[in-house]
Coordinates of C-alpha atoms in Angstrom, one line a residue:
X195 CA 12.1 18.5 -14.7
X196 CA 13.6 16.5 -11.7
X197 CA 15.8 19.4 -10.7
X198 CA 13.0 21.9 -11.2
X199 CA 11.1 19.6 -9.1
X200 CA 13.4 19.3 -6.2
X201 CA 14.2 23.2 -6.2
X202 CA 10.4 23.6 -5.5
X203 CA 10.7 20.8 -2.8
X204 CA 12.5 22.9 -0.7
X205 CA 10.7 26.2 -0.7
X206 CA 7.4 24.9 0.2
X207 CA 8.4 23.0 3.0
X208 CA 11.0 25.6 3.8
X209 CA 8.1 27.8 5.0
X210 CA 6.4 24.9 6.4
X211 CA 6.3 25.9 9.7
X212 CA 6.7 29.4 9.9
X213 CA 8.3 30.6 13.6
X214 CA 6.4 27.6 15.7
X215 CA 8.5 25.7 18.4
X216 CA 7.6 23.2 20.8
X217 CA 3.9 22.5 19.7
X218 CA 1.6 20.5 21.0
X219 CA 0.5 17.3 19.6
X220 CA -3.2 16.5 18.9
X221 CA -4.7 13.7 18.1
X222 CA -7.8 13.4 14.8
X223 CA -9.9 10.7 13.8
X224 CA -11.0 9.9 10.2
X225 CA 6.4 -7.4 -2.8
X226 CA 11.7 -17.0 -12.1
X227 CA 11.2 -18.3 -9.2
X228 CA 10.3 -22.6 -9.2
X229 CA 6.3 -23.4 -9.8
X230 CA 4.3 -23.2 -6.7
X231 CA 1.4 -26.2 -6.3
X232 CA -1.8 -24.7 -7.4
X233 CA -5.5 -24.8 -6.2
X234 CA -8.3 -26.8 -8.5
X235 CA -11.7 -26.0 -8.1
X236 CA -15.3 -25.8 -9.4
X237 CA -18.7 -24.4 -7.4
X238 CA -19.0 -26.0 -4.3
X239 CA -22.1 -27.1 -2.4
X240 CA -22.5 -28.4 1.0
X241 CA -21.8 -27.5 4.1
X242 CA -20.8 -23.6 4.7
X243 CA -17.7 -23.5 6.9
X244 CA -15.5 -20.6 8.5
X245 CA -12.4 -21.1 7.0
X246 CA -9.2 -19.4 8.7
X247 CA -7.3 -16.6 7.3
X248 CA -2.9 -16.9 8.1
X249 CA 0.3 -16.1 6.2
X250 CA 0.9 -18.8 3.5
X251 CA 3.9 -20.9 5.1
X252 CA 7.2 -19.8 4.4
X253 CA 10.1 -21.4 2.7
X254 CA 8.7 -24.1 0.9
X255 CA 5.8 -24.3 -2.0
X256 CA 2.7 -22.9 -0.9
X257 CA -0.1 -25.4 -0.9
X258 CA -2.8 -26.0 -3.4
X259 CA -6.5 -27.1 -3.1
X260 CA -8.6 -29.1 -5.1
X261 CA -11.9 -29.5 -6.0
X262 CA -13.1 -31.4 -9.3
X263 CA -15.0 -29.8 -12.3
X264 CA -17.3 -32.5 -11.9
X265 CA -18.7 -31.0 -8.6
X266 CA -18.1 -34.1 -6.4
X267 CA -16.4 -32.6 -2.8
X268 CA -14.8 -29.3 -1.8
X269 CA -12.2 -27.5 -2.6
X270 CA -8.9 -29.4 -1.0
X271 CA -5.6 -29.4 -0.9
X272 CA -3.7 -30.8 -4.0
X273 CA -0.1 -31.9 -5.0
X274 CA -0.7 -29.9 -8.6
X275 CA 1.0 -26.8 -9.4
X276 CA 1.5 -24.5 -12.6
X277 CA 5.2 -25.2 -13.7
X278 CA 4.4 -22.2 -16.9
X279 CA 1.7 -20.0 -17.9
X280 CA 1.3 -18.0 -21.1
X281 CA -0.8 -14.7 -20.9
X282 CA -1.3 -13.9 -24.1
X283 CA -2.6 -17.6 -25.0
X284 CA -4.0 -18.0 -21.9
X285 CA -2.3 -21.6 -22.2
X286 CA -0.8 -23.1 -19.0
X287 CA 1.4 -26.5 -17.8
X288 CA -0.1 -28.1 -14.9
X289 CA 2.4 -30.8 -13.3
X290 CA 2.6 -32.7 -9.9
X291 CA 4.7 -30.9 -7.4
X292 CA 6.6 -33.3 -4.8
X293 CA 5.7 -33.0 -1.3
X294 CA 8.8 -32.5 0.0
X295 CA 12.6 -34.6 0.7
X296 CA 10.7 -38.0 0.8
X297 CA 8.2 -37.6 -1.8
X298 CA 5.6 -39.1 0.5
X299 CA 1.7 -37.8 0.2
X300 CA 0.2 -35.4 3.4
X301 CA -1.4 -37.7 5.6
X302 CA -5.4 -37.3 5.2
X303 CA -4.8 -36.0 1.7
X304 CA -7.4 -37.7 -0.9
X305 CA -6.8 -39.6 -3.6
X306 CA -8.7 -36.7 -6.2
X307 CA -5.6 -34.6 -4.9
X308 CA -3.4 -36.0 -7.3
X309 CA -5.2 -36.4 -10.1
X310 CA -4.6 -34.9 -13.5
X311 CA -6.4 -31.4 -14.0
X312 CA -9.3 -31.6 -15.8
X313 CA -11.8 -29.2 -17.9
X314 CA -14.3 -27.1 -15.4
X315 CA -11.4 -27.3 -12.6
X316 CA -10.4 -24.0 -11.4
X317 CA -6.8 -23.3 -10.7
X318 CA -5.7 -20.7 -8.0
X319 CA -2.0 -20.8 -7.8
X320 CA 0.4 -18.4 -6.0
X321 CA 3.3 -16.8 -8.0
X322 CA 4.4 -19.0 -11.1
X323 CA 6.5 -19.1 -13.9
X324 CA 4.7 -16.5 -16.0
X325 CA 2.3 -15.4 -13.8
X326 CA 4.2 -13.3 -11.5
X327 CA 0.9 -12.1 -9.5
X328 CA -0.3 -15.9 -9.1
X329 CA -3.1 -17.2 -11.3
X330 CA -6.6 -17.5 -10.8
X331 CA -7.9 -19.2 -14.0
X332 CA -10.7 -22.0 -15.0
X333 CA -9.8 -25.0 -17.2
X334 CA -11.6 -24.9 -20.5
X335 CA -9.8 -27.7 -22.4
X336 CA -7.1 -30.3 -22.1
X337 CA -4.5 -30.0 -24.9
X338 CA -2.0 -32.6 -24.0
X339 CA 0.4 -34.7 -22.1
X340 CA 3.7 -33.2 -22.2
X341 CA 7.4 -33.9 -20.6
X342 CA 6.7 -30.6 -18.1
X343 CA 2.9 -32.1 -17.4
X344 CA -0.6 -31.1 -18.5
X345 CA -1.4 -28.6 -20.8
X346 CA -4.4 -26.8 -20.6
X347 CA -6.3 -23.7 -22.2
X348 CA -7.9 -21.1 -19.6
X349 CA -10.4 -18.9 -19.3
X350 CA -10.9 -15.9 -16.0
X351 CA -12.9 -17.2 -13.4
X352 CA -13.6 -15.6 -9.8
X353 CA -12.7 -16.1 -6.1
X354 CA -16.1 -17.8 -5.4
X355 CA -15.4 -20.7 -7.8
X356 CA -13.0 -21.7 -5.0
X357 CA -14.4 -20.5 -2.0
X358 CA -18.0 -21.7 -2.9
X359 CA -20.3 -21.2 0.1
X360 CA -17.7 -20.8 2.8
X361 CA -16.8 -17.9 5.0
X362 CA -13.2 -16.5 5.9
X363 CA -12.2 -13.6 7.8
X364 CA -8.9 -12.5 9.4
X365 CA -5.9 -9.9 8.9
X366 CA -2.1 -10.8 7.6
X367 CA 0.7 -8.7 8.4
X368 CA 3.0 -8.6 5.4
X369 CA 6.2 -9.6 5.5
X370 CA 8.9 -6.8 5.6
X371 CA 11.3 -9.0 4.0
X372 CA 8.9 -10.1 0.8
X373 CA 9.1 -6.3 0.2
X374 CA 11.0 -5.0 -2.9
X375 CA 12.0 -1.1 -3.0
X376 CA 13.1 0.8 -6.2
X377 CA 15.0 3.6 -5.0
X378 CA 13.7 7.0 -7.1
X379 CA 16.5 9.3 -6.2
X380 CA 19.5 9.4 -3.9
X381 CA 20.1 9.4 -0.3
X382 CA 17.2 6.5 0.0
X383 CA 17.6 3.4 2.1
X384 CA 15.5 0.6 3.6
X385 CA 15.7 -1.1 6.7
X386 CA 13.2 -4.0 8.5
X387 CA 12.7 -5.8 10.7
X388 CA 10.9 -9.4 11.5
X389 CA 11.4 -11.8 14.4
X390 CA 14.4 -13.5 13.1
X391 CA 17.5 -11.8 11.1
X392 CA 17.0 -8.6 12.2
X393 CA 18.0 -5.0 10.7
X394 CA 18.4 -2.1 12.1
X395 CA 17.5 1.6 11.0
X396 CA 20.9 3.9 9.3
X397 CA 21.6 5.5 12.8
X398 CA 21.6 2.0 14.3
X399 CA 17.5 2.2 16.1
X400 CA 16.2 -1.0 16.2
X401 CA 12.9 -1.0 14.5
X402 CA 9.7 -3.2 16.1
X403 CA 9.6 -6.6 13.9
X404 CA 7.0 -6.3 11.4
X405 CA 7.6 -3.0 10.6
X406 CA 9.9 -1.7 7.2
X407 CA 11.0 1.9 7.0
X408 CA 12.2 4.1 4.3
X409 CA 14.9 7.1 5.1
X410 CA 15.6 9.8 2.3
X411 CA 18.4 11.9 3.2
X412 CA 18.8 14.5 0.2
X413 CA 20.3 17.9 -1.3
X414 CA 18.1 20.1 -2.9
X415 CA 19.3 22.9 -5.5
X416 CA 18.9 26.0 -3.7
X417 CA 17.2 29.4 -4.9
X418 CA 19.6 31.4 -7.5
X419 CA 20.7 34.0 -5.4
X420 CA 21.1 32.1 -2.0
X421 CA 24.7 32.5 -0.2
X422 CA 27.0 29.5 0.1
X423 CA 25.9 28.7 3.7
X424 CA 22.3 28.3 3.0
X425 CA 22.6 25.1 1.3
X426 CA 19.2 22.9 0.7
X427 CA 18.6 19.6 2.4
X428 CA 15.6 17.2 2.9
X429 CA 16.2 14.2 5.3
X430 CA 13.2 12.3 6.8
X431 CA 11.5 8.2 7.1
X432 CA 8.4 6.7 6.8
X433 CA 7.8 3.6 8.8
X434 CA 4.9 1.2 8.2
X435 CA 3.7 -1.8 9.3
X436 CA 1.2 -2.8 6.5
X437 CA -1.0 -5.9 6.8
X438 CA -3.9 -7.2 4.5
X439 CA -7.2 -7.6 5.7
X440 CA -10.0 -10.0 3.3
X441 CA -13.6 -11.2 4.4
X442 CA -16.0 -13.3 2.1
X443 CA -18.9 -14.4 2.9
X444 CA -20.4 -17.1 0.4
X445 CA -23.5 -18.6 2.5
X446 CA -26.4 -19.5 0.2
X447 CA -29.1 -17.0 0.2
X448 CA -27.7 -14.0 -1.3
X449 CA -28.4 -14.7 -4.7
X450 CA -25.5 -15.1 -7.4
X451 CA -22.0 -14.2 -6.3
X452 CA -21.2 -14.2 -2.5
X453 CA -23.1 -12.5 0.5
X454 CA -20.5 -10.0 1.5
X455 CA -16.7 -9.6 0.7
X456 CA -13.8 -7.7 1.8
X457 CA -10.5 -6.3 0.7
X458 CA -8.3 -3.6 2.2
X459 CA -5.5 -2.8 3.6
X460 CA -4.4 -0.7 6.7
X461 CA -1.5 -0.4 9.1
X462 CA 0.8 1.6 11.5
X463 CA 2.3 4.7 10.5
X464 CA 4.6 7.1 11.3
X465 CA 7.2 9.7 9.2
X466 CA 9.3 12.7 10.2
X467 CA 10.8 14.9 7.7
X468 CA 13.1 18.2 8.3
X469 CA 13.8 20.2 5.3
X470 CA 16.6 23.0 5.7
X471 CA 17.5 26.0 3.4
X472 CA 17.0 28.3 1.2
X473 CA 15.4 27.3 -2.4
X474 CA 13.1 28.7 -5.5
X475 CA 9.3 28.7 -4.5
X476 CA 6.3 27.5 -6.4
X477 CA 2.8 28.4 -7.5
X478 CA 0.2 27.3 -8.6
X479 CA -0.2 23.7 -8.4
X480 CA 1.4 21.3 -5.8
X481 CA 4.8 19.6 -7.0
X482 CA 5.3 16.0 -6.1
X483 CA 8.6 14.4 -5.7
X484 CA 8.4 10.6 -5.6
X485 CA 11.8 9.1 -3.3
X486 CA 10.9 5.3 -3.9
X487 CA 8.4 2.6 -4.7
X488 CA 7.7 -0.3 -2.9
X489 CA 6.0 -3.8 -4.2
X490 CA 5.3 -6.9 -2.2
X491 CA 2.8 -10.5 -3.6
X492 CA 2.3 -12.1 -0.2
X493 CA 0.1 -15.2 0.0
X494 CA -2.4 -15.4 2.5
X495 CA -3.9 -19.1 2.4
X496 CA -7.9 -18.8 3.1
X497 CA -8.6 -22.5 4.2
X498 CA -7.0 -24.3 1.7
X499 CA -6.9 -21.8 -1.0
X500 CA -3.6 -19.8 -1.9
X501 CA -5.1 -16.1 -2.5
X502 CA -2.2 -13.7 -4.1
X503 CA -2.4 -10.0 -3.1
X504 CA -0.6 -7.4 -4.5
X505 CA 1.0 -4.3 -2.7
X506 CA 2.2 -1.0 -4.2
X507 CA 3.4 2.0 -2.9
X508 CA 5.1 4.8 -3.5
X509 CA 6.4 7.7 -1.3
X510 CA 6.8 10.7 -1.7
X511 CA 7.6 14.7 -0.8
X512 CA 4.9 17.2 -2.1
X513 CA 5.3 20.8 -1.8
X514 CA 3.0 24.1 -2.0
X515 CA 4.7 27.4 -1.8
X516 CA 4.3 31.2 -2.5
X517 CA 7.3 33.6 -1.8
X518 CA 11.0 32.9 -0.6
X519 CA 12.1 31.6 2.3
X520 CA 15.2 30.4 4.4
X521 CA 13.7 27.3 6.4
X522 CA 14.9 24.9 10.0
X523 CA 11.3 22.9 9.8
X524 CA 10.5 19.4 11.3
X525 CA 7.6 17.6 11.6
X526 CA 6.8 14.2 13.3
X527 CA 3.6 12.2 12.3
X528 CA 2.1 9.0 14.0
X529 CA -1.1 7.3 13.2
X530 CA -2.9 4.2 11.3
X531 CA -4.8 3.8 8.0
X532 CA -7.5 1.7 7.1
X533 CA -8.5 1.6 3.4
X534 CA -10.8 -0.6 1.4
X535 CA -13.4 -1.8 0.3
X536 CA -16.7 -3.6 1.5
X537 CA -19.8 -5.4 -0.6
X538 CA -22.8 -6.3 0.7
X539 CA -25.7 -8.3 -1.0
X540 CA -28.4 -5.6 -2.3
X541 CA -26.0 -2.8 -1.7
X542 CA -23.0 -3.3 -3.8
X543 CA -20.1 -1.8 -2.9
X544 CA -18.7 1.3 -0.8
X545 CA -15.5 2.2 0.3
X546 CA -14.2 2.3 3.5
X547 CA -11.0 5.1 4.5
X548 CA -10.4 5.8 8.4
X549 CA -7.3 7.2 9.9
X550 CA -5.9 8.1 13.1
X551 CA -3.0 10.9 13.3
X552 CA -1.2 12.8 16.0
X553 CA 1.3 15.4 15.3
X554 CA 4.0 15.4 17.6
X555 CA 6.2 18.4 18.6
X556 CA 7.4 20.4 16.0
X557 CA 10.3 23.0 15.5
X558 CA 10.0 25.5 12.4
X559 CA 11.5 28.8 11.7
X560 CA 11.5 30.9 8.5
X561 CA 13.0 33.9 7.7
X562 CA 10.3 35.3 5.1
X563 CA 6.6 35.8 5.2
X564 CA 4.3 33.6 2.5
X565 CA 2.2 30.1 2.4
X566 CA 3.3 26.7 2.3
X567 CA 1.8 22.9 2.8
X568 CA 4.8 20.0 3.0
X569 CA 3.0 16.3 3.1
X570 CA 5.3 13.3 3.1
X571 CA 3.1 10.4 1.4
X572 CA 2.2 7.6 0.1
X573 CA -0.3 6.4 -2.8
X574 CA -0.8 2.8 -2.2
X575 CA -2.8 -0.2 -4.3
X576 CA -4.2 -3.5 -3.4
X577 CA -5.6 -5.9 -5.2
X578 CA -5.8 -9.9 -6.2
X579 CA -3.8 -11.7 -8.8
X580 CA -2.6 -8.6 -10.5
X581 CA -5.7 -6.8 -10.6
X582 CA -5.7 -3.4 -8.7
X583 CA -8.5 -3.3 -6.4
X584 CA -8.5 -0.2 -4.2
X585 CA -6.0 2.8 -4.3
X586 CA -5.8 5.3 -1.9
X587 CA -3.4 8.4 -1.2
X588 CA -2.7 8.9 2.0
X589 CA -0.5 12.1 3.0
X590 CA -0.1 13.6 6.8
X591 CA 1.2 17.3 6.4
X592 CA 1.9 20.4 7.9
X593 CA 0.8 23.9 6.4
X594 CA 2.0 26.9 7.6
X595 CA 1.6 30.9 6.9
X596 CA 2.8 34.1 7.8
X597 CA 2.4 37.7 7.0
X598 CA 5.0 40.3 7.8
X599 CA 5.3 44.1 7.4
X600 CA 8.1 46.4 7.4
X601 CA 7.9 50.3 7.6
X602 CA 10.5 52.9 7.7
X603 CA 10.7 56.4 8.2
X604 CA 13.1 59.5 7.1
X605 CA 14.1 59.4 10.5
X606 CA 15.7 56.5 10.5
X607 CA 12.8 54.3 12.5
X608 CA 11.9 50.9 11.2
X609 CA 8.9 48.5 12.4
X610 CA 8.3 45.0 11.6
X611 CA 4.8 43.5 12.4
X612 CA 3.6 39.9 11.3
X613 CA 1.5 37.2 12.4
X614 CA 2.1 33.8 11.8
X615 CA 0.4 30.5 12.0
X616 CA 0.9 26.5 11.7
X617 CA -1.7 23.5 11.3
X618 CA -0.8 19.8 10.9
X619 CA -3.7 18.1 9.2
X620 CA -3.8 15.0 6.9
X621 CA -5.5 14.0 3.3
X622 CA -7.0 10.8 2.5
X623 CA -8.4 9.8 -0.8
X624 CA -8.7 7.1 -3.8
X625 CA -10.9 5.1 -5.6
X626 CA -12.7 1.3 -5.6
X627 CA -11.8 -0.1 -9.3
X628 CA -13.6 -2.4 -11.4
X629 CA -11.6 -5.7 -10.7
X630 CA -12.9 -5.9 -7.3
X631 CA -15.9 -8.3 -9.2
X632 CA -12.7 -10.6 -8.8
X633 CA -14.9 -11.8 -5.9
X634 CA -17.7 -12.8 -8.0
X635 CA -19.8 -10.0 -7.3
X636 CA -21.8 -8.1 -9.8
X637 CA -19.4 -5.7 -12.3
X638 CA -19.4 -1.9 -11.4
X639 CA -19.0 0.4 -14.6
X640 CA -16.8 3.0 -13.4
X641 CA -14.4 4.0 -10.6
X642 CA -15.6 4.8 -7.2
X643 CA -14.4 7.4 -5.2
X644 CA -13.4 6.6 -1.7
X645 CA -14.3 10.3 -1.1
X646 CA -11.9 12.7 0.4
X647 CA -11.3 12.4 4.2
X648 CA -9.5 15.6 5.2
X649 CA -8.8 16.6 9.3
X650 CA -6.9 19.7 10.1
X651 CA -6.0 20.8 13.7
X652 CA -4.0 24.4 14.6
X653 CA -0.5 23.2 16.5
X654 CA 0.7 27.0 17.4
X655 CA 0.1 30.6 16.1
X656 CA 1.3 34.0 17.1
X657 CA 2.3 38.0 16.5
X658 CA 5.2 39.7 15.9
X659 CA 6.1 43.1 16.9
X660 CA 9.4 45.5 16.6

């Protein structure tokens, strides 16, 4: 099937552009490691405050918050942590993490910090032993002491247990480095860059910090009866810059849950891909060719609570073709994204997808009339603690198609007439899921869409005449 798949690759994008050079660009709108402290917490009251929104800090344990069960305070920092977590029990082991080399408690930290977890405490912890996507969980009884700490049973709670009636608001850039890739085929590398210990793209560009790119650089099995010297190749990058963007709103007023929440993520973008050759063509319907996948966890810390978000995404080559065709295209894509989704008391809630995209120059010839639409992609998630919230399919592309006639006579005339043309556009689409009541908000019963956004713009069309 993978061969299959990457013979079709080529022949859709091989007609990709279809005799355009030098067009214009135009611009369109629409990731076991040791325990990490946890956060304790029951329903706040009191006071709403704006809490602030950063990158948990790097290189050491990420800090915890506590608030008892017994509904005395808000949610603070805490010296706990989960040191192991069961899923299937729903059992967990809550110790006392140190507080660093000299073991000496945070100046301004309370005594309730340190003390032992109790039932009705909520525990929000980033990435544990057994809990790979950090644990947001509610204490429903004490087993026992024992020589790793507390154990406790646990039941699934929601964000607002911790946040209670406080706001937050703010935008995280993730961390190139936290990102893990799974190569899905050969010729795929991965290069980032952040402010210190940088890396450099595979020709030696230095990429802007924050960003992490993907290069594919790939044969493809050519059509049956193509000569020797029209070997198949696709080479091409995509370069992101993805950050996380969270809002909650939990000031009294609104009824049960929280006023208005938040999740999403969005980013820079840019790709280029050149695909070269001669190979099979396709129809019917689009063939998808998945080069790598990409998972990051990062930590943003909302006041004093450790929120865990989870980052997927995969790229990929998808191809439409009719007819045969000997291809030179390239195409080079820059933009952003924005994808999410928003609640609102009374309204529930909608999805939000935006994107800006400008097609730079691109060169393209093909030796052979037909259709064809190249996209290189990505379908991304996001979500909290392991539960997907919002996916989305994002895919920049460039569709080309041409039409040629050839005539010849008995005395020994021939004419060839075509017209040709090429359009960059982009697709954006996905889908709000039911675990976005993580926030406390009321349950949804089914998926909803994000609704397809779709922009396509002409780059360069022409005639043909001999």
């Amino acid at each position: 099937m993978r061969m299959l798949a990457r013979r079709l690759l080529l022949p859709g994008l091989t007609a990709l552009a279809l005799a355009a050079t030098g067009c214009s660009s135009t611009p369109h709108t629409r990731a076991a490691e040791p325990a990490a402290p946890a956060t304790l917490a029951p329903t706040g009251d009191g006071t709403s405050q704006q809490l602030d929104v950063a990158a948990a800090p790097q290189g050491s344990p990420t800090p915890a918050a506590v608030s008892r069960g017994d509904g005395k305070g808000k949610t603070e920092k805490s010296s706990l942590k989960v040191a192991s977590y069961d899923k299937e029990s729903g059992r967990a082991v809550i110790s006392t993490a140190p507080e660093g080399p000299t073991r000496a408690p945070s100046p301004g930290r309370s005594p309730e910090a340190a003390k032992p977890v109790a039932a009705g405490d909520v525990i929000a912890s980033a990435p544990a032993p057994g809990a790979p996507n950090g644990l947001l969980a509610k204490v429903t009884e004490v087993v026992g002491k024992t020589d790793r700490g507390t154990e406790v049973k646990t039941a699934a709670t929601t964000l607002n247990s911790v946040l209670g009636d406080d706001k937050a608001d703010g935008k995280v850039p993730v961390d190139p480095a936290s990102v893990t890739v799974e190569p899905l085929m050969k010729g795929v590398t991965f290069s980032w860059a952040k402010s210190q210990g940088l890396k450099f793209g595979p020709e030696g560009a230095k990429l802007p910090l924050g960003n992490l790119r993907l290069d594919v650089d790939a044969s493809v099995d050519t059509a049956p009866d193509a000569p020797a010297s029209a070997g198949a190749s696709v080479t091409g990058f995509v370069q992101l810059a993805p950050q996380v963007e969270f809002s909650y709103d939990g000031t009294p007023g609104g009824g049960a849950g929280p006023r208005g929440a938040y999740l999403g993520m969005s980013g820079d973008w840019s790709s280029q891909w050149k695909l070269q050759g001669r190979a099979a063509a396709s129809t019917g319907a689009p063939k998808r060719i998945p080069f790598a996948k990409l998972h990051s966890s990062p930590v943003i810390q909302v006041g004093p609570v450790p929120v865990v978000v989870n980052l997927d995404l995969t790229c990929y080559v998808q191809v439409e073709a009719d007819g045969r065709v000997t291809l030179d295209v390239q195409q080079d894509v820059k933009g952003d994204f924005k994808v999410g989704g928003s609640y609102a008391f009374g309204k529930g809630w909608t999805p939000v997808s935006t994107s800006n995209v400008q097609s730079t120059p691109v060169t393209a010839t093909v030796t052979a009339a037909g259709k064809v639409k190249g996209a290189l992609g990505a379908e991304a998630s996001v979500g909290l603690y392991g539960a997907v919230g919002v996916t989305a399919d994002f895919a920049p592309y460039l569709r080309g198609e041409a039409d040629a006639k050839a005539t010849a006579s008995s005395d020994g005339k021939t004419s060839v007439t075509g017209a040709w043309a090429l359009y960059g556009g982009f697709d954006l689409s996905g889908n709000l899921h039911l675990q976005l009541s993580l926030f406390g908000t009321p349950v949804f019963e089914r998926k909803i869409p994000l609704g397809t956004l779709n922009r396509e713009w002409a780059l360069v069309s022409g005639n043909t005449g001999r």
